[in-house]
Coordinates of C-alpha atoms and ligand atoms in Angstrom, one line a residue:
X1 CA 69.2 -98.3 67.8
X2 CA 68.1 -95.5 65.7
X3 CA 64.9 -96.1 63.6
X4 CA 65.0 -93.0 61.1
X5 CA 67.5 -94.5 58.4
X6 CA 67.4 -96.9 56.1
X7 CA 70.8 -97.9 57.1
X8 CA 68.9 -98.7 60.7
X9 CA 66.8 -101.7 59.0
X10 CA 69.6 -103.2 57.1
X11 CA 71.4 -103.4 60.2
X12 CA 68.6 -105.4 61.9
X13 CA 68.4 -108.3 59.0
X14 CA 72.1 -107.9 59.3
X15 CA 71.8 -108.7 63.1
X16 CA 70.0 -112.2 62.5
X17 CA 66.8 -111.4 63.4
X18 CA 65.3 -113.8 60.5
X19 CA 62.0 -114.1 61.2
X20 CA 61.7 -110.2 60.2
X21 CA 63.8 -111.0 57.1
X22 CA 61.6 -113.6 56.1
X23 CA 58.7 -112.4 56.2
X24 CA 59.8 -109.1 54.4
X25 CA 62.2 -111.2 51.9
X26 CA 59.1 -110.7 49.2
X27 CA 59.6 -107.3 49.3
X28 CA 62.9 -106.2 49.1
X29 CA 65.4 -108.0 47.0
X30 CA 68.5 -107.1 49.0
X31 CA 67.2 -108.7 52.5
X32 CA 68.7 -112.7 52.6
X33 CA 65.7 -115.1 52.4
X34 CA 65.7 -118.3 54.4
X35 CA 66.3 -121.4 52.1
X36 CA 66.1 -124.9 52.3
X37 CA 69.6 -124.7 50.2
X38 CA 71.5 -122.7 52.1
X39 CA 69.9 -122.2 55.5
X40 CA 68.0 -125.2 56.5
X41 CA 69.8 -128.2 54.4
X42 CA 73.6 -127.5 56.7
X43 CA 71.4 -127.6 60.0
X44 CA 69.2 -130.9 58.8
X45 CA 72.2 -132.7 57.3
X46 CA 74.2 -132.6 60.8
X47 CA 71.6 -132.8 63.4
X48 CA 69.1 -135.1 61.8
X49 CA 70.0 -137.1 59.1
X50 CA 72.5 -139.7 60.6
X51 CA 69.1 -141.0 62.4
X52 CA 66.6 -140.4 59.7
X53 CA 67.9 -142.2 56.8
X54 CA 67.1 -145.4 55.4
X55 CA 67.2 -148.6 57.8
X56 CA 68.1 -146.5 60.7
X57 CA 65.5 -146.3 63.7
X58 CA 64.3 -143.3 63.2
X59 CA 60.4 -143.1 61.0
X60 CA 61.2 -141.6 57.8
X61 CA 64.1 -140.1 56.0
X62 CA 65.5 -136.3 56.0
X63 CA 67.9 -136.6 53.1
X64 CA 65.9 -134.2 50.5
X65 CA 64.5 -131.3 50.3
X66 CA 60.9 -132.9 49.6
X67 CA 61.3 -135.2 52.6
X68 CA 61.9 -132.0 55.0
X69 CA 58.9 -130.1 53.6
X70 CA 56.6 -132.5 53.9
X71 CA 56.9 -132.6 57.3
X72 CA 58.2 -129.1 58.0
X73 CA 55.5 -128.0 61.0
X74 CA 56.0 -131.0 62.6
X75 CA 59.7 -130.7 62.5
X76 CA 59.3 -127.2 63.8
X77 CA 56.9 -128.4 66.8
X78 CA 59.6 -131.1 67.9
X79 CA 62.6 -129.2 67.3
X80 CA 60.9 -126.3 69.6
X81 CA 59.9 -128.7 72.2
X82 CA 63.5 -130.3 72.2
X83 CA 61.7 -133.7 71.7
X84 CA 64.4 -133.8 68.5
X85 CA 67.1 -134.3 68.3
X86 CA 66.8 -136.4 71.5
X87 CA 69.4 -135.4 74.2
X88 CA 68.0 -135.8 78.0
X89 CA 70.9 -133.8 79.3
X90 CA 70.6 -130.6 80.3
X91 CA 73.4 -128.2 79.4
X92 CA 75.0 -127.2 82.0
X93 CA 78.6 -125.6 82.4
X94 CA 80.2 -129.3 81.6
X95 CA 80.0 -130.3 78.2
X96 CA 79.8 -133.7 76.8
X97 CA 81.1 -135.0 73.5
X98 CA 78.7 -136.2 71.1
X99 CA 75.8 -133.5 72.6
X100 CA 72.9 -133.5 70.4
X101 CA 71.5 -130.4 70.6
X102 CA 70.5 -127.2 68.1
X103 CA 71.2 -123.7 69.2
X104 CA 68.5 -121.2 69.6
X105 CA 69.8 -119.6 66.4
X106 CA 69.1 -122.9 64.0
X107 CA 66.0 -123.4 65.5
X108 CA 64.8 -119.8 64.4
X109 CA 66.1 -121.0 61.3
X110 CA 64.2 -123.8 60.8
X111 CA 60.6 -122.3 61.9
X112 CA 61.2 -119.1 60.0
X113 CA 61.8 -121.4 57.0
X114 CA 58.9 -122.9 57.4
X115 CA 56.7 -120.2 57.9
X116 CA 58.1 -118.1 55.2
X117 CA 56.7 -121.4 53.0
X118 CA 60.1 -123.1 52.7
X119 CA 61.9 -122.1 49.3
X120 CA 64.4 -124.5 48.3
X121 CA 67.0 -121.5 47.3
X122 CA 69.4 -122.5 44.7
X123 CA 70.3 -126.1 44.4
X124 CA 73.8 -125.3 43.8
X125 CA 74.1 -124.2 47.0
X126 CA 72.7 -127.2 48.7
X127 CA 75.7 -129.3 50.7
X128 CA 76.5 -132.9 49.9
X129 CA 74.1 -135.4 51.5
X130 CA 76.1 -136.8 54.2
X131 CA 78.5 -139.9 53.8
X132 CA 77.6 -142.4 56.4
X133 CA 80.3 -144.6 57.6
X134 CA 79.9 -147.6 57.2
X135 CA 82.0 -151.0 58.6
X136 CA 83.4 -151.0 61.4
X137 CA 84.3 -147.4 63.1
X138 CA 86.8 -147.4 65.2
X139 CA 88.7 -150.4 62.4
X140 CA 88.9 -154.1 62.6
X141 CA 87.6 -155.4 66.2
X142 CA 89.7 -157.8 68.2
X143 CA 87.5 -160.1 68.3
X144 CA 83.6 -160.2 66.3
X145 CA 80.8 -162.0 67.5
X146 CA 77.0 -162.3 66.5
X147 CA 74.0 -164.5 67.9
X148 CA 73.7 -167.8 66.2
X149 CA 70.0 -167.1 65.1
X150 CA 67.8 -164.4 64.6
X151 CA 64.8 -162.9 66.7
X152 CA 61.7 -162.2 64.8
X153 CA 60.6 -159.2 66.2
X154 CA 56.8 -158.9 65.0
X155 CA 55.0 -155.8 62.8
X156 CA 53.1 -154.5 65.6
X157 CA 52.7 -154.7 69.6
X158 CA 54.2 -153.4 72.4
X159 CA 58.2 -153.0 72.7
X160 CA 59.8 -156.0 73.2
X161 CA 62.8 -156.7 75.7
X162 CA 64.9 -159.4 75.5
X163 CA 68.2 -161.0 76.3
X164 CA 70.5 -162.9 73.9
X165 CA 74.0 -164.6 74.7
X166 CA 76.6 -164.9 72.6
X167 CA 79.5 -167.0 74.4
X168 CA 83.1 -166.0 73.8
X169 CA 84.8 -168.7 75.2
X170 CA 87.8 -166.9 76.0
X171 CA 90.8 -168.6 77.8
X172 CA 92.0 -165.6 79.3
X173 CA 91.0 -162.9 80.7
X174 CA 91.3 -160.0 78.3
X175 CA 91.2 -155.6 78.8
X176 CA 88.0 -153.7 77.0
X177 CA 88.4 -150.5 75.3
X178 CA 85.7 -150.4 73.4
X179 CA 82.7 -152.1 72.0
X180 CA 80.8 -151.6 68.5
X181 CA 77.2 -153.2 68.7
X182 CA 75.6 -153.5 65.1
X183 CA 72.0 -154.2 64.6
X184 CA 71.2 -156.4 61.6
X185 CA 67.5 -154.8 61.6
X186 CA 68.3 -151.3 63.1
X187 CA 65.0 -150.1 62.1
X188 CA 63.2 -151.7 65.1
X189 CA 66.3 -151.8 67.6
X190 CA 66.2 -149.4 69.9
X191 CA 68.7 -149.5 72.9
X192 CA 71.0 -152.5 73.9
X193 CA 72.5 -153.0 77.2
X194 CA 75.6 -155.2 77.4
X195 CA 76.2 -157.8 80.5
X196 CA 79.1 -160.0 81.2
X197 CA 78.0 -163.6 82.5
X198 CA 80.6 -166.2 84.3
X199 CA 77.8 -168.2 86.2
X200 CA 75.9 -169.7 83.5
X201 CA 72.8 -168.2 84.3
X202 CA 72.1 -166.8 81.4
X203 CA 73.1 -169.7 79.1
X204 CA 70.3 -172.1 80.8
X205 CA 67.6 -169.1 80.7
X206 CA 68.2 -169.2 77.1
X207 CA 68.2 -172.6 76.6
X208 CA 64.9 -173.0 78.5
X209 CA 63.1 -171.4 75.9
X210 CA 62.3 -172.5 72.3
X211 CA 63.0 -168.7 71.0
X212 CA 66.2 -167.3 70.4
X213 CA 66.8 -165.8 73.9
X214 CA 65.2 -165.1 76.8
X215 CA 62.6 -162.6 78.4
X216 CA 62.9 -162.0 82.2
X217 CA 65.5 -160.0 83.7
X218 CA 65.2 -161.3 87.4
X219 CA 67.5 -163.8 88.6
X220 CA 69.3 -165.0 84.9
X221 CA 71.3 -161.6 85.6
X222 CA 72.2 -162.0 88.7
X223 CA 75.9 -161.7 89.0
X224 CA 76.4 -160.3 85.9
X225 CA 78.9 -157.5 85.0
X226 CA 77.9 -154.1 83.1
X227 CA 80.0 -153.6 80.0
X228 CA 78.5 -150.6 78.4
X229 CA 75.6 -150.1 76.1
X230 CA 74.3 -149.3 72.8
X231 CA 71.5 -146.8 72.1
X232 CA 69.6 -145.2 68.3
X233 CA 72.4 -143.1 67.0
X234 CA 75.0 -144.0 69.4
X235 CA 78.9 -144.4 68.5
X236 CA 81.5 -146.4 69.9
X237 CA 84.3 -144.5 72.0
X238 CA 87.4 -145.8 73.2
X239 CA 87.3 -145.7 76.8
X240 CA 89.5 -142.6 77.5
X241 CA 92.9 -142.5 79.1
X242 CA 93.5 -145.8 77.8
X243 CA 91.7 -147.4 80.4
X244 CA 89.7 -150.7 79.8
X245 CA 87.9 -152.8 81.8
X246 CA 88.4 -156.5 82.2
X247 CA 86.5 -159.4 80.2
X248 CA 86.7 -162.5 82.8
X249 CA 87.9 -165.8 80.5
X250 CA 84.8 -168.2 79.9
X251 CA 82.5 -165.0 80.4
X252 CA 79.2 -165.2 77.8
X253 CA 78.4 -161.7 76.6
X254 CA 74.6 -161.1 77.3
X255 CA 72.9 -158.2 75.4
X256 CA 69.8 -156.6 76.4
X257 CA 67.9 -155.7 73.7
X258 CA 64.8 -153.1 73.3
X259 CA 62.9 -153.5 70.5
X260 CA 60.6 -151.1 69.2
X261 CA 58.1 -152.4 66.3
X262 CA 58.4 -150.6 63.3
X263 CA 54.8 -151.5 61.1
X264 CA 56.5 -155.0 59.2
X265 CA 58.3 -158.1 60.2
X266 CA 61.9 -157.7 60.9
X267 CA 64.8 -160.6 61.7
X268 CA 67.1 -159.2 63.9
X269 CA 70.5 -160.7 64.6
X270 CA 73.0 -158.6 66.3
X271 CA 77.1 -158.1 65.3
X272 CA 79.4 -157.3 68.0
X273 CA 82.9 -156.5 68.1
X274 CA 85.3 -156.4 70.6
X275 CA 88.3 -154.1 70.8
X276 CA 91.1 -155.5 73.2
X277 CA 94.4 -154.0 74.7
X278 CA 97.3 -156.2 75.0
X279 CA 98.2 -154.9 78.2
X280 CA 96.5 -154.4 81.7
X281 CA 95.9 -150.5 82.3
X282 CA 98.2 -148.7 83.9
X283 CA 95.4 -147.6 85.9
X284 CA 92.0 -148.8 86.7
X285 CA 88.9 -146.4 87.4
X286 CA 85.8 -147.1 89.5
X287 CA 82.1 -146.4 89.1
X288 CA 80.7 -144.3 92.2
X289 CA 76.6 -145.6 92.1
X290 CA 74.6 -143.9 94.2
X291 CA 72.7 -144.7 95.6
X292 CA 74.8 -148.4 95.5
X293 CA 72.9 -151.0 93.8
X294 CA 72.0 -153.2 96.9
X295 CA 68.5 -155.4 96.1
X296 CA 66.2 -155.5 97.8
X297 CA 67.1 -154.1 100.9
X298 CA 67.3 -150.4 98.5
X299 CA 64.3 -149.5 100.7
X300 CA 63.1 -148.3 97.3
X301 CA 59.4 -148.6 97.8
X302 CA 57.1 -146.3 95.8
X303 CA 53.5 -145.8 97.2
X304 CA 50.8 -145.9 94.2
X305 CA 49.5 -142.8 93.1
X306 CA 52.7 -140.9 94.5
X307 CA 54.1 -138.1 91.7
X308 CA 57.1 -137.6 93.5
X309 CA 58.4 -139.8 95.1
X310 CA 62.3 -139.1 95.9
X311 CA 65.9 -141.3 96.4
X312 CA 68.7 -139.6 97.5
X313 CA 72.1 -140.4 98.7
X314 CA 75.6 -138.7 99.3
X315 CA 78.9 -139.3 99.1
X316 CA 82.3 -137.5 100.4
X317 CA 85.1 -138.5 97.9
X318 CA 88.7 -139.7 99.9
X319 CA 90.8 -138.9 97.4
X320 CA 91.4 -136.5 94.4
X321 CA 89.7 -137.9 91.6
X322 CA 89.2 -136.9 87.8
X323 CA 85.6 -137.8 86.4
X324 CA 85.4 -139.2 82.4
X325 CA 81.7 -140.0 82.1
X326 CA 78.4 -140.1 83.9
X327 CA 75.2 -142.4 83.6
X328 CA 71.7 -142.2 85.1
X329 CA 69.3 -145.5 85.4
X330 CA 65.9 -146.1 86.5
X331 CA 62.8 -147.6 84.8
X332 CA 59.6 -146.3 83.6
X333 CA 58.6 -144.5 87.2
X334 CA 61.6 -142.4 86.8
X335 CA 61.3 -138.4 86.1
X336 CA 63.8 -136.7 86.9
X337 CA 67.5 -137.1 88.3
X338 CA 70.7 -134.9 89.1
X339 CA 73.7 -135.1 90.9
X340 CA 75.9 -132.7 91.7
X341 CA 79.1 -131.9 93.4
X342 CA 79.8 -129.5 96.8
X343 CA 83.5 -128.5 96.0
X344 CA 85.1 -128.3 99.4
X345 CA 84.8 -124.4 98.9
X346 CA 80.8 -124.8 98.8
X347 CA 80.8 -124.4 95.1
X348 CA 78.0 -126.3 93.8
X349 CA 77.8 -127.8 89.8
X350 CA 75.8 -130.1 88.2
X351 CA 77.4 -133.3 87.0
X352 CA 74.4 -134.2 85.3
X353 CA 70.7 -133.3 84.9
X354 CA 68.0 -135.3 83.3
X355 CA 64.7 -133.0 83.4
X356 CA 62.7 -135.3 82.0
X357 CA 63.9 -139.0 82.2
X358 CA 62.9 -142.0 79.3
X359 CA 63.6 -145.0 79.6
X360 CA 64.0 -145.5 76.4
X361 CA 67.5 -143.1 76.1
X362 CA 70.1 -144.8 78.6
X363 CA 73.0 -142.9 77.5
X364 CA 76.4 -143.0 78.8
X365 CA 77.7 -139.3 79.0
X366 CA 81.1 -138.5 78.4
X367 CA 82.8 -135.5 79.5
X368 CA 84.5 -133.1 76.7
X369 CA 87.0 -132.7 79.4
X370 CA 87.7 -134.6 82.8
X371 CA 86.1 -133.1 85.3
X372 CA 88.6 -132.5 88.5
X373 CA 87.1 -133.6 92.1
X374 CA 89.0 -132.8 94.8
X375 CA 89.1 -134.7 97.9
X376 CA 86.4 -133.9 100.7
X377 CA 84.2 -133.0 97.5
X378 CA 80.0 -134.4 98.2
X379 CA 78.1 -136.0 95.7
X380 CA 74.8 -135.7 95.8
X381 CA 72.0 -137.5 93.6
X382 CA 68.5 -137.2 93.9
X383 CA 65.9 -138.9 91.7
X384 CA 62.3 -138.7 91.5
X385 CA 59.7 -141.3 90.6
X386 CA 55.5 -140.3 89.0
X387 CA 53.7 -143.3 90.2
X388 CA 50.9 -141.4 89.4
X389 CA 48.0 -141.8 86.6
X390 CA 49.0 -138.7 85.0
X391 CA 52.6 -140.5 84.0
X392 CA 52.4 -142.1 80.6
X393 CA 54.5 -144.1 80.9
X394 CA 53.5 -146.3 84.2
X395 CA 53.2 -149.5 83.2
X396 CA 50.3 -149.8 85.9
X397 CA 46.9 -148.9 85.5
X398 CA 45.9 -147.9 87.7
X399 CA 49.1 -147.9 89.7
X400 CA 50.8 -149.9 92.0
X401 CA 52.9 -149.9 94.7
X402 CA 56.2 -150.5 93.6
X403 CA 59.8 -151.9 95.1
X404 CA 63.3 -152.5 94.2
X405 CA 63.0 -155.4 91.4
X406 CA 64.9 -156.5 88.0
X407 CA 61.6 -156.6 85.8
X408 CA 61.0 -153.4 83.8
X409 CA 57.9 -153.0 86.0
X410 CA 59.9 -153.3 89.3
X411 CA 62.1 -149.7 89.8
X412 CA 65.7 -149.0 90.2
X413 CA 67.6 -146.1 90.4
X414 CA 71.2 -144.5 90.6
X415 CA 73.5 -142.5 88.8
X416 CA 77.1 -143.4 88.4
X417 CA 80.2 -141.9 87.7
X418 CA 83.1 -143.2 86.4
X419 CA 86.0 -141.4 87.8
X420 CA 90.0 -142.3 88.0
X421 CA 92.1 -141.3 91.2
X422 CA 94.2 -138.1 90.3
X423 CA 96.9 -140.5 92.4
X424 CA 96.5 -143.8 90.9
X425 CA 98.0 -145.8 94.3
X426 CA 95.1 -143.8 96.3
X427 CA 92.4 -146.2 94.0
X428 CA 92.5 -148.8 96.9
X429 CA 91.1 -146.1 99.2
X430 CA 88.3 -145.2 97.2
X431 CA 87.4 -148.7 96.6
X432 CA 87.3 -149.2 100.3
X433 CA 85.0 -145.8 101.0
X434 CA 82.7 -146.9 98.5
X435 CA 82.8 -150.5 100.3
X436 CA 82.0 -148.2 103.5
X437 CA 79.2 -146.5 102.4
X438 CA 77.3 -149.5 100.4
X439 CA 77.2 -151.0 103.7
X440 CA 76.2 -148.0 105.8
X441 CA 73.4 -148.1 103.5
X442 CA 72.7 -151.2 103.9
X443 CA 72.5 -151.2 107.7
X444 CA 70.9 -148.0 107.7
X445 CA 67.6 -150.2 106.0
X446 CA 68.0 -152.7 107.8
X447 CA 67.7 -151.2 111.0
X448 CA 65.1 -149.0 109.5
X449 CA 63.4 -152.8 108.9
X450 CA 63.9 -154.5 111.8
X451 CA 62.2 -151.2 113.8
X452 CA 59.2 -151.3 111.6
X453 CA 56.8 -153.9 112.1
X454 CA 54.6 -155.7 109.7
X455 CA 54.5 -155.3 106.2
X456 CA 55.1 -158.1 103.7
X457 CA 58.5 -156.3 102.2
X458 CA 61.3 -157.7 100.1
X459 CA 63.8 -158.0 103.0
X460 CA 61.1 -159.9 105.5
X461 CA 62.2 -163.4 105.0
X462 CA 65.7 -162.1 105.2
X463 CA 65.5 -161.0 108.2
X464 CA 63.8 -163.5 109.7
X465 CA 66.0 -166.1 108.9
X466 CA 68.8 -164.1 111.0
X467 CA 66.7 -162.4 114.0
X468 CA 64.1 -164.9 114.6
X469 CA 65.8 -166.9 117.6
X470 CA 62.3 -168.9 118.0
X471 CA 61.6 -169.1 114.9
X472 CA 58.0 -168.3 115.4
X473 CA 57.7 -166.6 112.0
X474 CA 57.1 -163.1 113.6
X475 CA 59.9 -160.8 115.1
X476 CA 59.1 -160.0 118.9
X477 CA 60.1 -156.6 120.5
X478 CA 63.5 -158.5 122.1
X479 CA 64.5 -160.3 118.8
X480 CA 64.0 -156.6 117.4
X481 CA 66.1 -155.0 120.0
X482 CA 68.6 -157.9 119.5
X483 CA 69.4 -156.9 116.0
X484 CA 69.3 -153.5 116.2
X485 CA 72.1 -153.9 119.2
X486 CA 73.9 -156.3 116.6
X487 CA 73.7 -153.7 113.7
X488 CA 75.0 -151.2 115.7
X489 CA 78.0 -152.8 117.5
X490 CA 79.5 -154.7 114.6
Ligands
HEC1 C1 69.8 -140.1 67.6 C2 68.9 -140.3 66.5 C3 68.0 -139.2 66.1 C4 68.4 -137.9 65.7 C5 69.8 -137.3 65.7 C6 67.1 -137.2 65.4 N1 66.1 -138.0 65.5 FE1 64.1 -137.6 65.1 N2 63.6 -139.4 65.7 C7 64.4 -140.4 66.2 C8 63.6 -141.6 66.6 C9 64.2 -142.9 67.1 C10 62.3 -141.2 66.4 C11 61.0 -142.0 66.8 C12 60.5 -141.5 68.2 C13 61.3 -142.1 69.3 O1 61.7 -143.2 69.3 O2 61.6 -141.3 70.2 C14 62.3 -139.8 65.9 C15 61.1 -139.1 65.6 C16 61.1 -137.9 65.0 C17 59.9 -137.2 64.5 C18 58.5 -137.7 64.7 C19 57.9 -137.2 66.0 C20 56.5 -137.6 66.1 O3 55.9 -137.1 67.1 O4 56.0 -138.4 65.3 C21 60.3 -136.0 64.0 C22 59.4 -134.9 63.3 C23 61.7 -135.9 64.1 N3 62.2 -137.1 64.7 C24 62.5 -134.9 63.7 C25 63.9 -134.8 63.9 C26 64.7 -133.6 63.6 C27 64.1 -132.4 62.9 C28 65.9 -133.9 63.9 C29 67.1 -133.0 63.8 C30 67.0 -131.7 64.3 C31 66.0 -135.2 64.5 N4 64.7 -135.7 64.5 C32 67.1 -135.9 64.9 C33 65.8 -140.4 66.2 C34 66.5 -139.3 65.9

């Protein structure tokens, strides 16, 4: 690059190296200045606004140009961090739709702005504000549904989770493409999960409390079915492939609602709406969890103080499959999880890679494109737990040990992805391999159990009740060896 011409230094504004042209945009007329009109407005109005707008969840508003400058270094602190706009996935060579994430480029942008002391530019060349959509987005659901009364979610305190159920009395069974949750106080909702419920558990949690809803997780959910979830800024998608998944007749649909206290008072009742196919799939896909969600035999058992602590598991796929989406969930312990796929060639890719998990962000990810997994490919997930005092976010203090539990201060952990068989008449063996390996899991702890001795663990009385021929209350060395030699010759 030659430095002797004058020619030279146009060429270097002209290359986008903005922080020189800002700085020197005083002096010479002819170098572009970075505006809040034409420069910083496009990137705000796409990335940011949608959240920070009036009644959405987000603190304050990024509409104007006065309501970007006032907090312009703070902007440029979080946008550099990658705190904002949130996205937990790291890019890797699979994109996702929806990503939320500014390029290198508009975050020079933004901080050269504001260190060149944000001019607004000309207003005529400011962009529209945004139009929100508003009503429903994907048109008129099948069927719409909202809880009966509201929750009062108070000014102040710590986040709130809770469950609501809104029966549908269905007589039939019915297919799920996609679901649009809509806060009536979105300002203090933060995520909602939604559960299916045919055992009634839910319905007499609720009804045991005076309160719209119901606090614990633990047993109300057991037996539920997943149906998706909802989190600040999310949007309904159609399940792809027109796939759907199936709503049992006389199921209640439970929502799982985190609320996050905004400063005032809000009344929050929830819309839903259902969108239905007619028709059964023509194919159905399957969620690979690993590790598989199996209690509390998981062995998950995190010593306090421990800052990482890790769960791993593997799987070999039988069958050619094609992956849609992929979804990661732990609690407040969790740090950081990937999973990845060994091509049969020994190619290695990440499916996905959360750096730095938060509990508050449980995002489904959906694939751009469908990612192609041929048969004999291994999955692979690891995730690590901080049960440390140096995480944040440890709902101990000091810590705990922690196991396998429902309650948000109990841990969990797995990724899962949803994938369809290339061949859809090979879906029966992939069931059954993922049958397979939840059990080999399972009897893999349980032997680990029944060789360990002592310890007051989750799976004791369990165990007991099977292995202990004298019933004595303690295993001895022979009821051990008994159930190892059952384990292994079943
Ligand atoms: C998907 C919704 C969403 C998008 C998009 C989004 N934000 Fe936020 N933002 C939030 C929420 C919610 C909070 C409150 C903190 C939290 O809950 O994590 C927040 C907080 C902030 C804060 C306050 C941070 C603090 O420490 O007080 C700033 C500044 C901010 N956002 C800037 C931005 C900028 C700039 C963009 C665009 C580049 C952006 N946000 C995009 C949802 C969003």
């Amino acid at each position: 690059m030659s430095w002797g011409s004058g020619k030279g230094l146009a060429g270097l504004a002209g290359a986008g190296l903005t922080a020189m042209a800002a700085s020197t945009a005083v002096v010479g007329g002819s170098v572009p200045m970075t505006t809040f009109s034409e420069h910083v407005a496009p990137i705000v109005f796409k990335n940011c606004s949608s959240c920070h707008r009036p009644g959405e969840a987000a603190p304050f508003s990024f509409l104007t140009y006065d309501d970007v400058r006032k907090r312009g270094r703070l902007i440029v602190s979080v946008i550099e961090d990658r705190f904002m706009p949130p996205w937990h996935a790291e890019t890797g060579p699979l994109e996702f739709l929806g990503e939320r994430r500014l390029s290198e480029e508009e975050i020079q942008t933004i901080s050269t702005w504001v260190e060149s002391g944000m001019a607004l530019g000309d207003p005529k060349a400011m962009p529209p504000v945004p139009d929100f959509p508003v009503g429903w987005q994907l048109g008129e659901p099948d069927l719409i549904v909202r809880m009966d009364e509201a929750f009062e979610v108070p000014a102040e305190g710590p986040d709130i989770y809770r469950h609501f159920v809104l029966p549908l009395d269905l007589p039939e069974d019915k297919w799920v493409t996609a679901i649009e949750f809509r806060p009536g106080a979105r300002s203090v909702v933060h995520h909602c999960l939604f559960f299916t419920d045919t055992t009634g558990r839910a319905r007499k949690a609720d009804a045991a409390t005076p309160l719209p809803g119901f606090t614990r997780m633990g047993s109300a959910l057991r037996g539920s079915g997943r149906l998706g979830g909802w989190a600040v800024g999310g949007n309904p998608r159609l399940l792809p492939e027109g796939l759907a998944q199936r709503l049992p007749k006389g199921a209640d649909l439970v929502l799982q609602t985190h609320f996050h206290p905004s400063g005032k008072v809000e009344k929050e009742q929830s819309t839903v709406g259902l969108y239905f196919t007619e028709k059964a799939p023509k194919q159905s896909f399957a969620g690979v969890q690993l590790p598989p969600s199996f209690g509390a035999l998981s062995g998950l058992d995190i010593p306090a103080g421990e800052a990482n602590h890790a769960l791993t598991d593997s799987f070999v796929l039988p069958v050619d499959v094609k992956a849609f989406a992929v979804s990661a969930h732990a609690h407040y312990l969790g740090k950081d999880m990937v999973m990845t796929a060994t091509w049969p060639d020994g190619e290695t890719r990440e499916l996905l890679s959360i750096p730095e998990w938060d509990f508050s962000w449980q995002e489904q990810y959906t694939y751009k494109e469908m990612v192609s997994l041929p048969k004999g490919t291994r999955l692979n997930v690891t995730i690590h737990y901080d049960n440390s005092e140096e995480n944040p976010n440890n709902p101990s203090d000091p810590p705990v040990r922690v196991r396998w539990g429902r309650e948000s201060t109990d841990e969990m952990g797995s990724m899962t992805l949803r994938v369809i068989a290339e061949n859809p008449s090979e879906m029966p063996i992939l069931r059954k391999a993922l049958k397979d390996h939840s059990r080999d899991v399972v009897r893999g702890r349980i032997s680990d159990r029944i060789s360990s001795k002592g310890g007051r663990d989750l799976g004791r009385r369990w165990l007991l009740q099977r292995l202990d021929r004298d019933g004595d209350g303690e295993l001895s060395d022979e009821e051990r060896a008994a159930g190892l030699r059952r384990l292994g010759g079943r």
